[in-house]
Short mmCIF file of C-alpha atoms and ligand atoms in Angstrom, two decimals:
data_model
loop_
_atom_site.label_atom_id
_atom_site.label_comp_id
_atom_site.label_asym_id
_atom_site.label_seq_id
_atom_site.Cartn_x
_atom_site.Cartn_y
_atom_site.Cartn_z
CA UNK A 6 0.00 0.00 0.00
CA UNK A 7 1.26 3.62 -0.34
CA UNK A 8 3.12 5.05 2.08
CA UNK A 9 4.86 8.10 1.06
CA UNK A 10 3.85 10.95 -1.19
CA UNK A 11 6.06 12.52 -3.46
CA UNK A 12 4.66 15.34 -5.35
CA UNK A 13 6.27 16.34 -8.30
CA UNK A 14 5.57 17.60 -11.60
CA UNK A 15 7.04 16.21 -15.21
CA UNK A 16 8.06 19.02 -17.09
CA UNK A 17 8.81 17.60 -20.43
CA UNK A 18 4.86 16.83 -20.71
CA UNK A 19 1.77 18.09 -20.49
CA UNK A 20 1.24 16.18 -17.75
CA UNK A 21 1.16 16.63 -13.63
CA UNK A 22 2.39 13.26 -12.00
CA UNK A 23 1.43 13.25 -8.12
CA UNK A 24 3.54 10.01 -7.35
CA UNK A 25 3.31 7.61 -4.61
CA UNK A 26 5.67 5.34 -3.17
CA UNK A 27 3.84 2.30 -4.80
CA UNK A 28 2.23 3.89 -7.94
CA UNK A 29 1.69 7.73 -9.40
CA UNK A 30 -0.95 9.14 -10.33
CA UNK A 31 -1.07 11.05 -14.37
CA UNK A 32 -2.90 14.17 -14.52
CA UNK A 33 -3.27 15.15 -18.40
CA UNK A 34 -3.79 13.99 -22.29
CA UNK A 35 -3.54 9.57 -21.37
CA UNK A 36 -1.77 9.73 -24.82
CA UNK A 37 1.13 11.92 -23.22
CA UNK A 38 1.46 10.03 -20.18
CA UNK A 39 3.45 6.82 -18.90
CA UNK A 40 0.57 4.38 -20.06
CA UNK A 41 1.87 3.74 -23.27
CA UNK A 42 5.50 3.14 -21.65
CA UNK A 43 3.54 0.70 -19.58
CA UNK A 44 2.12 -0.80 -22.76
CA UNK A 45 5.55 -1.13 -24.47
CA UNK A 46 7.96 -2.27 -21.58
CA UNK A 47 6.56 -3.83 -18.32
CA UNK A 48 3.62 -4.96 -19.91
CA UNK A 49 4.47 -5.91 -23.58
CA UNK A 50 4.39 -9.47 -23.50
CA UNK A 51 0.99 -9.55 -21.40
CA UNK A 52 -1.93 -10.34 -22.30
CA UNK A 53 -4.37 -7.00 -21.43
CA UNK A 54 -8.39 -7.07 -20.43
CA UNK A 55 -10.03 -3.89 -20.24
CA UNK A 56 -13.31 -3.01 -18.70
CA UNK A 57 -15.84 -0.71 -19.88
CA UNK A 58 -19.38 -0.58 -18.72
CA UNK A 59 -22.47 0.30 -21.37
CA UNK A 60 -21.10 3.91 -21.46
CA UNK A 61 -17.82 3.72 -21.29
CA UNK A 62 -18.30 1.42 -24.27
CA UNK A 63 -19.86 3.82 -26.58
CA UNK A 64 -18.02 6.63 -25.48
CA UNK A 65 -14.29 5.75 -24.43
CA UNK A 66 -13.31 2.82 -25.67
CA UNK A 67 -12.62 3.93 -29.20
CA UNK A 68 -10.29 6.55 -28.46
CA UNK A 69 -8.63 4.09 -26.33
CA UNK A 70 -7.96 1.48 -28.60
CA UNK A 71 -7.09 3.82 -31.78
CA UNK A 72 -4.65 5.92 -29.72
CA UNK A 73 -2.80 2.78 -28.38
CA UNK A 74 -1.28 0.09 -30.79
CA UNK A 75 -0.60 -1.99 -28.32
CA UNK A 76 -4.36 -2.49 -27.37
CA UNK A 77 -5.74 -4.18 -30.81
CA UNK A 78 -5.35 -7.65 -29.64
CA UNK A 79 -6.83 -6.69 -25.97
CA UNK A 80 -9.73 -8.63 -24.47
CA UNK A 81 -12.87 -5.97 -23.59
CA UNK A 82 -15.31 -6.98 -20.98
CA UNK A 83 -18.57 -5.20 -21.09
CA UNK A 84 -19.83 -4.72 -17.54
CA UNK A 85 -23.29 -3.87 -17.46
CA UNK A 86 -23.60 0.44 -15.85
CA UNK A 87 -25.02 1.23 -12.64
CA UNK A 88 -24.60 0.81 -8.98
CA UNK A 89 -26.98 -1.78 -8.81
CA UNK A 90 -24.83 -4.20 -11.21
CA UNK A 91 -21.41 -3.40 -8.16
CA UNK A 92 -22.74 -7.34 -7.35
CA UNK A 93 -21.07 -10.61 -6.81
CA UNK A 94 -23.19 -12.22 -9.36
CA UNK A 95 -21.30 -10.08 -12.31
CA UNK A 96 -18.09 -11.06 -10.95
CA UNK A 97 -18.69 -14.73 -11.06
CA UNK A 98 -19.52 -14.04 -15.01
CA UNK A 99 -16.14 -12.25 -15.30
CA UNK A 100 -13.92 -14.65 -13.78
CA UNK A 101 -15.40 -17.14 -15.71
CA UNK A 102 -14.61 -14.87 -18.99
CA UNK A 103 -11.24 -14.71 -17.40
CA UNK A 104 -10.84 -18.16 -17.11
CA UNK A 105 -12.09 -18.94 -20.72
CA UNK A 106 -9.58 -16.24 -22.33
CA UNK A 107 -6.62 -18.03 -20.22
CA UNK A 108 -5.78 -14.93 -18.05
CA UNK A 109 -3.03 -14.96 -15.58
CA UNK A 110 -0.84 -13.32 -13.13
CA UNK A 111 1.34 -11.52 -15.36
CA UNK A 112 -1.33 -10.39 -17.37
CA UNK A 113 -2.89 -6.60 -17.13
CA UNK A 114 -6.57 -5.31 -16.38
CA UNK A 115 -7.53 -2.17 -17.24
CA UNK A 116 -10.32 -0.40 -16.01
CA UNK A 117 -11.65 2.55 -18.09
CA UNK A 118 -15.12 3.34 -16.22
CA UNK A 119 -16.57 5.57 -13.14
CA UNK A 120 -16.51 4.59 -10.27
CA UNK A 121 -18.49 1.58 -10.89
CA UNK A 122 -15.97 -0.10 -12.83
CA UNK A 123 -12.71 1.05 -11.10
CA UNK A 124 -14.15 -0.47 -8.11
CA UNK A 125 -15.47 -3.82 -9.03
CA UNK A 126 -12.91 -4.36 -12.20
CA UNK A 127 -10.13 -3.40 -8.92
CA UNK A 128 -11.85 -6.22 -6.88
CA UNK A 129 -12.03 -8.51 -9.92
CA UNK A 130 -8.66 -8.07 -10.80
CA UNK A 131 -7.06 -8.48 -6.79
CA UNK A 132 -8.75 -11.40 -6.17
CA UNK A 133 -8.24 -13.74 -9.50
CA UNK A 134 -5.89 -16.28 -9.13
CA UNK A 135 -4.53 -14.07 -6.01
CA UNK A 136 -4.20 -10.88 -8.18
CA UNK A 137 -3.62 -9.44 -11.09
CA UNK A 138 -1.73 -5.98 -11.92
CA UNK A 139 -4.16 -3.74 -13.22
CA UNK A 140 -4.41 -0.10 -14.34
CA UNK A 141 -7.45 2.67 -13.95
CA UNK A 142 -8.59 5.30 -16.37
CA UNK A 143 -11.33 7.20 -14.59
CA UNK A 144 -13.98 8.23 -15.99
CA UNK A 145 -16.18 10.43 -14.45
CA UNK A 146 -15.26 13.27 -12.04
CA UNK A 147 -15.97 10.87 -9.17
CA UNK A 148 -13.67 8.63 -10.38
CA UNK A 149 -11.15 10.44 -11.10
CA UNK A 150 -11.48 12.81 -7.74
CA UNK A 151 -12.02 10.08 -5.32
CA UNK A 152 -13.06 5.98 -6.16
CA UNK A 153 -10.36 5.11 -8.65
CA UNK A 154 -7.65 6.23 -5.56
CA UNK A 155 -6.90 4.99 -2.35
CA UNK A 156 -6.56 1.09 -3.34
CA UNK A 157 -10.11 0.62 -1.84
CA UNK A 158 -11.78 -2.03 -4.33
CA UNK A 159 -15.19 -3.84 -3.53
CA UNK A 160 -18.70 -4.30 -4.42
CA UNK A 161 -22.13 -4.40 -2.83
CA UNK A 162 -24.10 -6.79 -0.99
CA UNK A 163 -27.97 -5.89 -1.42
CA UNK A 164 -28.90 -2.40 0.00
CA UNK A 165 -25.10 -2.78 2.08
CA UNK A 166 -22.53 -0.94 0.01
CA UNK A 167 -18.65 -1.91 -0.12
CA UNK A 168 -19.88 -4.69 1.93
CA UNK A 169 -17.14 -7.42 0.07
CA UNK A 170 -13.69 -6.14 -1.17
CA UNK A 171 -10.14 -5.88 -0.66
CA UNK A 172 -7.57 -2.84 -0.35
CA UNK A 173 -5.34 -3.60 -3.69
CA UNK A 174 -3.42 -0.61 -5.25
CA UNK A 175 -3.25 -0.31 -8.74
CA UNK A 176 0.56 -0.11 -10.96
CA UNK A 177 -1.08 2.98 -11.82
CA UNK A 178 -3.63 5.80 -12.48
CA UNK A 179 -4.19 7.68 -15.44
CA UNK A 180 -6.83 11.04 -15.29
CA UNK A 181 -7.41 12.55 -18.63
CA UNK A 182 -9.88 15.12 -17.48
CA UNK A 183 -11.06 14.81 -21.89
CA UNK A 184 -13.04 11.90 -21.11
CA UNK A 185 -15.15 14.35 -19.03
CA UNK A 186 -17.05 15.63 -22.18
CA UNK A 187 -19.23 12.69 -22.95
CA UNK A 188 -19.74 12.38 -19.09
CA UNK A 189 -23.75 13.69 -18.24
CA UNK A 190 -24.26 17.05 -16.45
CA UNK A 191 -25.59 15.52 -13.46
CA UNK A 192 -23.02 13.33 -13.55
CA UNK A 193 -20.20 15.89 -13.30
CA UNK A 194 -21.97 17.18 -10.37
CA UNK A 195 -22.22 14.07 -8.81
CA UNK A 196 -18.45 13.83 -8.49
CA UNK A 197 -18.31 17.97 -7.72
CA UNK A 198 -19.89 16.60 -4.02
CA UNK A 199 -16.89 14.33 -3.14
CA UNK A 200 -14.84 17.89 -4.04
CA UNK A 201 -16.39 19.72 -1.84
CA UNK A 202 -16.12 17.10 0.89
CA UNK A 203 -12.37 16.83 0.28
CA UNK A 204 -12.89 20.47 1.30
CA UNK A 205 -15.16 20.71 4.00
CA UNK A 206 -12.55 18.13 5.91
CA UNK A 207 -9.28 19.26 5.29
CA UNK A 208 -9.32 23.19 3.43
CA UNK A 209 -10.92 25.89 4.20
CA UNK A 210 -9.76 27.67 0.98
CA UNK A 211 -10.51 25.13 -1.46
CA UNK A 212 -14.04 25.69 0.02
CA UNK A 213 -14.27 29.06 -0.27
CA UNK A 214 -13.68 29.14 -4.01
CA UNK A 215 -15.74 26.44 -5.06
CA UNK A 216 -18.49 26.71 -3.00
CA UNK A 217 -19.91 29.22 -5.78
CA UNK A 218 -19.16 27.12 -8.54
CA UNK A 219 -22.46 27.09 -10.62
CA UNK A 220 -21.68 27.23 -14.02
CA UNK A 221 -20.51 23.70 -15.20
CA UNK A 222 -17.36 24.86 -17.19
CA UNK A 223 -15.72 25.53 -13.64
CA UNK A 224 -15.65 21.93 -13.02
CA UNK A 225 -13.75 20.71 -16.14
CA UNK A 226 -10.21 21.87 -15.72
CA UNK A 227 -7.50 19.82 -14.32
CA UNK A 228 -6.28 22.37 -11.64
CA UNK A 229 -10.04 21.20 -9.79
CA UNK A 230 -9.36 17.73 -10.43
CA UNK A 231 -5.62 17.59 -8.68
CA UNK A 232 -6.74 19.87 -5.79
CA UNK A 233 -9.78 17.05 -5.29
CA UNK A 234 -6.78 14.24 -5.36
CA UNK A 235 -4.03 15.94 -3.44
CA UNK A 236 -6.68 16.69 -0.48
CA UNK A 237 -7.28 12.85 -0.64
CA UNK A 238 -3.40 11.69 -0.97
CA UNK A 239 -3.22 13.66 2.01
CA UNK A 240 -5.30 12.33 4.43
CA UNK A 241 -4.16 8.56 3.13
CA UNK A 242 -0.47 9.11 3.52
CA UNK A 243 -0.38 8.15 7.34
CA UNK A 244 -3.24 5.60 7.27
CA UNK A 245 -3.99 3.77 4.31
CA UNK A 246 -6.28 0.92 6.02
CA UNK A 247 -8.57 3.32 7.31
CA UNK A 248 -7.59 2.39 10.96
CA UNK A 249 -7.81 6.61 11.84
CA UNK A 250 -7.82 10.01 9.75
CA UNK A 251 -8.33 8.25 6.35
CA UNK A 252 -12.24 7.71 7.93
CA UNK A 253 -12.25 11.69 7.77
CA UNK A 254 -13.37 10.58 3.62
CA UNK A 255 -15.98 9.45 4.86
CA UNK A 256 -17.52 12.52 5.49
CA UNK A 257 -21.52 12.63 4.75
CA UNK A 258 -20.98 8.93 3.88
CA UNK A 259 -22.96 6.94 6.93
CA UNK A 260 -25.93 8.99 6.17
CA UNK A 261 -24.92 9.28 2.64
CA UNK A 262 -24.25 5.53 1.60
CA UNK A 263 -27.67 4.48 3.85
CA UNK A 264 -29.69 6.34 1.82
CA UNK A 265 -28.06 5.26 -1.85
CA UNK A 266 -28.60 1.64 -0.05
CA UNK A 267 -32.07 2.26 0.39
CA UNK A 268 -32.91 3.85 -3.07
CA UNK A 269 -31.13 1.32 -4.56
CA UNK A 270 -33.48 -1.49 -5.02
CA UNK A 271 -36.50 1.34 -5.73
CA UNK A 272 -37.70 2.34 -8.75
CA UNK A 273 -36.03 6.30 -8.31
CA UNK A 274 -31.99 4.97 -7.24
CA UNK A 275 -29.93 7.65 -5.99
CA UNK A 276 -27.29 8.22 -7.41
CA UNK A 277 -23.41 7.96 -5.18
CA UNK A 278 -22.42 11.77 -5.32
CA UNK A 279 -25.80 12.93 -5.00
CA UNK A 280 -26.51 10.31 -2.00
CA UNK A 281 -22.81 12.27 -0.29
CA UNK A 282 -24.24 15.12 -1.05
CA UNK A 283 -27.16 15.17 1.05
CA UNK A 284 -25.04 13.15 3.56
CA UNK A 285 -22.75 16.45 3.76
CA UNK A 286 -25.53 18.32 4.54
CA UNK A 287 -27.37 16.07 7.22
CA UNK A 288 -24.00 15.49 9.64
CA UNK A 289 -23.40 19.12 8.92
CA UNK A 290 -26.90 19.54 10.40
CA UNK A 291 -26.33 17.39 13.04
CA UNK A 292 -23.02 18.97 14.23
CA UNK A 293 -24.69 22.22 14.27
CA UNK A 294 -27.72 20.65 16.29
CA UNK A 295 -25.12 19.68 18.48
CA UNK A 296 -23.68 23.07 18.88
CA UNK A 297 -20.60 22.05 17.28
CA UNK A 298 -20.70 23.85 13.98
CA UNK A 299 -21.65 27.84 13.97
CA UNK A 300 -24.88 28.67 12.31
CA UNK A 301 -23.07 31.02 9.92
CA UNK A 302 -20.86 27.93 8.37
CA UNK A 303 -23.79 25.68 8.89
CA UNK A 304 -25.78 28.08 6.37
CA UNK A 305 -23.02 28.36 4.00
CA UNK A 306 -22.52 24.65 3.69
CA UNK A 307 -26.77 24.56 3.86
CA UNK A 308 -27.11 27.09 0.25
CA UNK A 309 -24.15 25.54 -1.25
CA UNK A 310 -25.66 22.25 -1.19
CA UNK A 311 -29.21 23.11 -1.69
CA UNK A 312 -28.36 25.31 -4.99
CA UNK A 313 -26.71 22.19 -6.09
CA UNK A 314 -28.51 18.88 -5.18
CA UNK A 315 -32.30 18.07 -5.44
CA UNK A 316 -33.93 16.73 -2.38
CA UNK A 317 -34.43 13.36 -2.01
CA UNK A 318 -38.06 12.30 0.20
CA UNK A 319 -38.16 9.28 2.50
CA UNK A 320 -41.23 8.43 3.80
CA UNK A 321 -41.33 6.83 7.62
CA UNK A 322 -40.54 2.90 6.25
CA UNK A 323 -37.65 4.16 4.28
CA UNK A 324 -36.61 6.28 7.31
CA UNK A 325 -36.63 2.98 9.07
CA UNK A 326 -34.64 0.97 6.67
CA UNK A 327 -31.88 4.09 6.55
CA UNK A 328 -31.52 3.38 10.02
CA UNK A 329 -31.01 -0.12 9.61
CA UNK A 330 -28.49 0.01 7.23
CA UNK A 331 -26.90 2.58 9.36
CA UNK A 332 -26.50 0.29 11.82
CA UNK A 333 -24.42 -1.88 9.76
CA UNK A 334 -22.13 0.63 8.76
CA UNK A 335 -18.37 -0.95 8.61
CA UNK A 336 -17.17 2.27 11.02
CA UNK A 337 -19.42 0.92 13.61
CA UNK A 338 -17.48 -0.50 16.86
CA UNK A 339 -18.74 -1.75 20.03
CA UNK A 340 -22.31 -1.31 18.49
CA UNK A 341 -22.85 1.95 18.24
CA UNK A 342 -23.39 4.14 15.01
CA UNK A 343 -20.22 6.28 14.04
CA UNK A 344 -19.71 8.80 11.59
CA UNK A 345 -17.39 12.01 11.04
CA UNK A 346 -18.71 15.47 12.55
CA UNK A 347 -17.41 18.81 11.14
CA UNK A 348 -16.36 21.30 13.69
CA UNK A 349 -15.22 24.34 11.02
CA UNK A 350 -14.69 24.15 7.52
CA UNK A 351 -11.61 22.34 6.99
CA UNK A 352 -11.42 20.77 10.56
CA UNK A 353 -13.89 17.43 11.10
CA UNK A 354 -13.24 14.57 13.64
CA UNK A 355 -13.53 10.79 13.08
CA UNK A 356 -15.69 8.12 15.71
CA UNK A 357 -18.56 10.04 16.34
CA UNK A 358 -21.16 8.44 18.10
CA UNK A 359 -24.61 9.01 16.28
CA UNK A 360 -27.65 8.57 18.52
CA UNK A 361 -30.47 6.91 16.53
CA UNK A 362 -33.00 9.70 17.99
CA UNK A 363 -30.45 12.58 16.24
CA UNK A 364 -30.53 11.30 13.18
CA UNK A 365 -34.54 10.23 12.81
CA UNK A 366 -35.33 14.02 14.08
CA UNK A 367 -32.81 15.26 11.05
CA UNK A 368 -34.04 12.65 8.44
N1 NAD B 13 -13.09 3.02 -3.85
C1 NAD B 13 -13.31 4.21 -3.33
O1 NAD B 13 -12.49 4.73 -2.56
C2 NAD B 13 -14.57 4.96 -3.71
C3 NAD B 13 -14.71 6.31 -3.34
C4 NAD B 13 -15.85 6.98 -3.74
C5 NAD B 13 -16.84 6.32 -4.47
N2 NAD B 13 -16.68 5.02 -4.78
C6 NAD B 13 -17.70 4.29 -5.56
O2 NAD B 13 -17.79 4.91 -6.84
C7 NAD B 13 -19.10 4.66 -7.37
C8 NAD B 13 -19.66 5.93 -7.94
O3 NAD B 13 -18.82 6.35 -9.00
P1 NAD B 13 -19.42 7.12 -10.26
O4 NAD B 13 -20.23 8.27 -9.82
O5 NAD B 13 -18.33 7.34 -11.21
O6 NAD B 13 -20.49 6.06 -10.82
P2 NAD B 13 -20.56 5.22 -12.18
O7 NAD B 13 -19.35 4.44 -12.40
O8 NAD B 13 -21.85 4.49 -12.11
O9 NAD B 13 -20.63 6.37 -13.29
C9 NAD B 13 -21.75 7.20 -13.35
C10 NAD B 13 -22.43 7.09 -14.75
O10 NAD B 13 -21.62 7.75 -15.70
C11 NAD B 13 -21.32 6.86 -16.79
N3 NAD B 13 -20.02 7.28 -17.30
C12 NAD B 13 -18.82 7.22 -16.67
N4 NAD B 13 -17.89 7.83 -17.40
C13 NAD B 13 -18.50 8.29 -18.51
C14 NAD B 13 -18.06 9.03 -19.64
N5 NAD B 13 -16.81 9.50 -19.73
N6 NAD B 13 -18.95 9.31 -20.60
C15 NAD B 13 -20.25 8.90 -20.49
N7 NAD B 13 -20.73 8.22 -19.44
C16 NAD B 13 -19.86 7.92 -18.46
C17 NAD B 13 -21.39 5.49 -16.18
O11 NAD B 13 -21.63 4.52 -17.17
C18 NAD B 13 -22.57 5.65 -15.23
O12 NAD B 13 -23.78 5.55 -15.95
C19 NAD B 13 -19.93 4.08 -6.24
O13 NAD B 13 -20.06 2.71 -6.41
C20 NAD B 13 -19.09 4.38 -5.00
O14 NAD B 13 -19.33 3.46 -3.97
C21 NAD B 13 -15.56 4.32 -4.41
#
């Protein structure tokens, strides 16, 4: 796992490289980064497998495969999109296809998707025959801001997300922020929430210039993207298995991920950044009920969210189930609900105990 953070920038290319001990991360045009050095040398006499899902098909794939030589002979598994396919069941199908095109360790997965597919083609990838390598091309701003980092790979169990997974890093992550354009609106605000969660945990400034960001061209350039990342590099550096800080990321997520649980299985699913989104909001409520957080930053955080993200209704049986699934969050300890509260912007804290009574009153 990584360990150290070296950040550095390559100035024969167009391209920012934020490097880890274990792997670095390529801001910039994919075609003037490392991946087709990767192609050519560590990986040229492997076999490769990349995943798309439906979308990433039709839109990504293409330029992939006609920009890189290297890829002509590569294996594409078609994963179908959408949280509610992050299952077991697809996996089984996939290892199979693995198993049928004679894939092994030396060979090389790549994952060209959101979050979806970084996370579940990760998992796929760590656990076949005890792991293969593989690579991730985000996708969508959420990908590239948050899921495809971190080394955090998994899928869902019914309405429990990230229930069955593995930490795995990948050789290596590539963020061209070009495959942005065929990415849905909504979609690119999605993955603007787990940016301005980055920034509601760990900098105050980053928050106070994005939290007017309205116009969608503001979330498109790659200065955005890397201040997303190095906020999240950051709080990894000291604990990458999420045994302390790194639970700060989790930020609007034990609200957040029990509601996406329980609109999952409906016929109106909620979508991840949107779910965090209204997470953000309710334990920013709930630290302010708790006279933790000021009214004034409790407002700002309040109109920022509210001029961004619909609201989503729950009637009193999907309150219930929320609750449930709260319950089974994996931050939980000696039975108790626990979550991240934010004191100020840029300041939270980690092992909060939520009283079930708290959150039904805020729900
Ligand atoms: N591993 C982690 O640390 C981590 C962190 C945060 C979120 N996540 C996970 O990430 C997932 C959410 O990620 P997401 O929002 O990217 O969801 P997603 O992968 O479902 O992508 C959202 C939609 O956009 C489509 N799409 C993606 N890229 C596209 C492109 N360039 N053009 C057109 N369509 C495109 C997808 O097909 C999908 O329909 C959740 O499962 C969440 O649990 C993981």
């Amino acid at each position: 796992m990584l360990s150290l953070f070296l950040f550095q920038i390559s100035l024969n290319r167009m391209i920012k490289t934020l490097s880890a001990t274990n792997y670095s991360i390529e801001i910039g045009p994919l075609t003037e980064s490392s991946f087709q050095d990767l192609l050519t040398n560590k990986y040229a006499h492997s076999r490769k497998v990349i995943m798309v899902d439906e979308n990433t098909h039709d839109n990504c794939l293409e330029f992939l495969l006609t920009a890189f030589d290297d890829l002509t002979d590569a294996e594409v598994i078609l994963l179908p999109a959408g949280e509610e396919n992050k299952v077991m069941e697809v996996c089984f199908q996939v290892w199979n296809a693995l198993s049928d095109y004679g894939i092994g360790r030396n060979d090389l997965v790549i994952n060209l998707g959101g979050g979806v597919v970084t996370d579940m083609g990760g998992f796929i990838a760590a656990v076949f025959k005890r792991g293969v390598d593989f690579v991730n091309i985000p996708t969508s701003l959420l990908g590239m801001v948050d899921a495809s980092i971190g080394g955090k790979t998994g899928i869902d169990l019914g309405a429990f997300k990230n229930q069955l997974g593995v930490f795995k890093d990948p050789v290596a992550i590539f963020i061209d922020p070009s495959f942005l354009h065929s990415l849905p609106e909504n979609e690119v605000w999605n993955g603007f929430a787990e940016i301005l969660k980055h920034s509601l945990i760990a900098d105050s400034s980053l928050w106070a210039k994005i939290k007017n960001y309205r116009n969608i061209d503001d979330l498109y350039t790659a200065d955005l993207i890397e201040a997303g990342i190095s906020i999240k590099l950051k709080t990894l550096l000291n604990d990458p298995f999420e045994k302390g800080e790194r639970k700060l990321l989790n930020f609007g997520h034990t609200i957040g991920h029990a509601i996406e649980g329980c609109m999952l299985e409906t016929d109106s699913p909620v979508s991840h950044g949107h779910a965090v989104a209204i997470g953000l909001l309710l334990e920013s409520q709930l630290s302010n009920n708790r006279g933790i957080l000021s009214n004034e930053e409790f407002k700002e955080i309040e109109e920022t969210i509210k001029a961004l993200y619909s609201p989503i209704e729950l009637d009193e049986e999907q309150i219930a189930i929320v609750l449930e699934l709260m319950k089974n969050d994996k931050k939980n300890s000696e039975g108790k609900i626990k979550g991240i509260l934010i004191h100020s912007i840029g300041h939270c804290t980690f092992d909060e105990v939520f009283e079930e009574e708290e959150i039904r009153k805020i729900l």
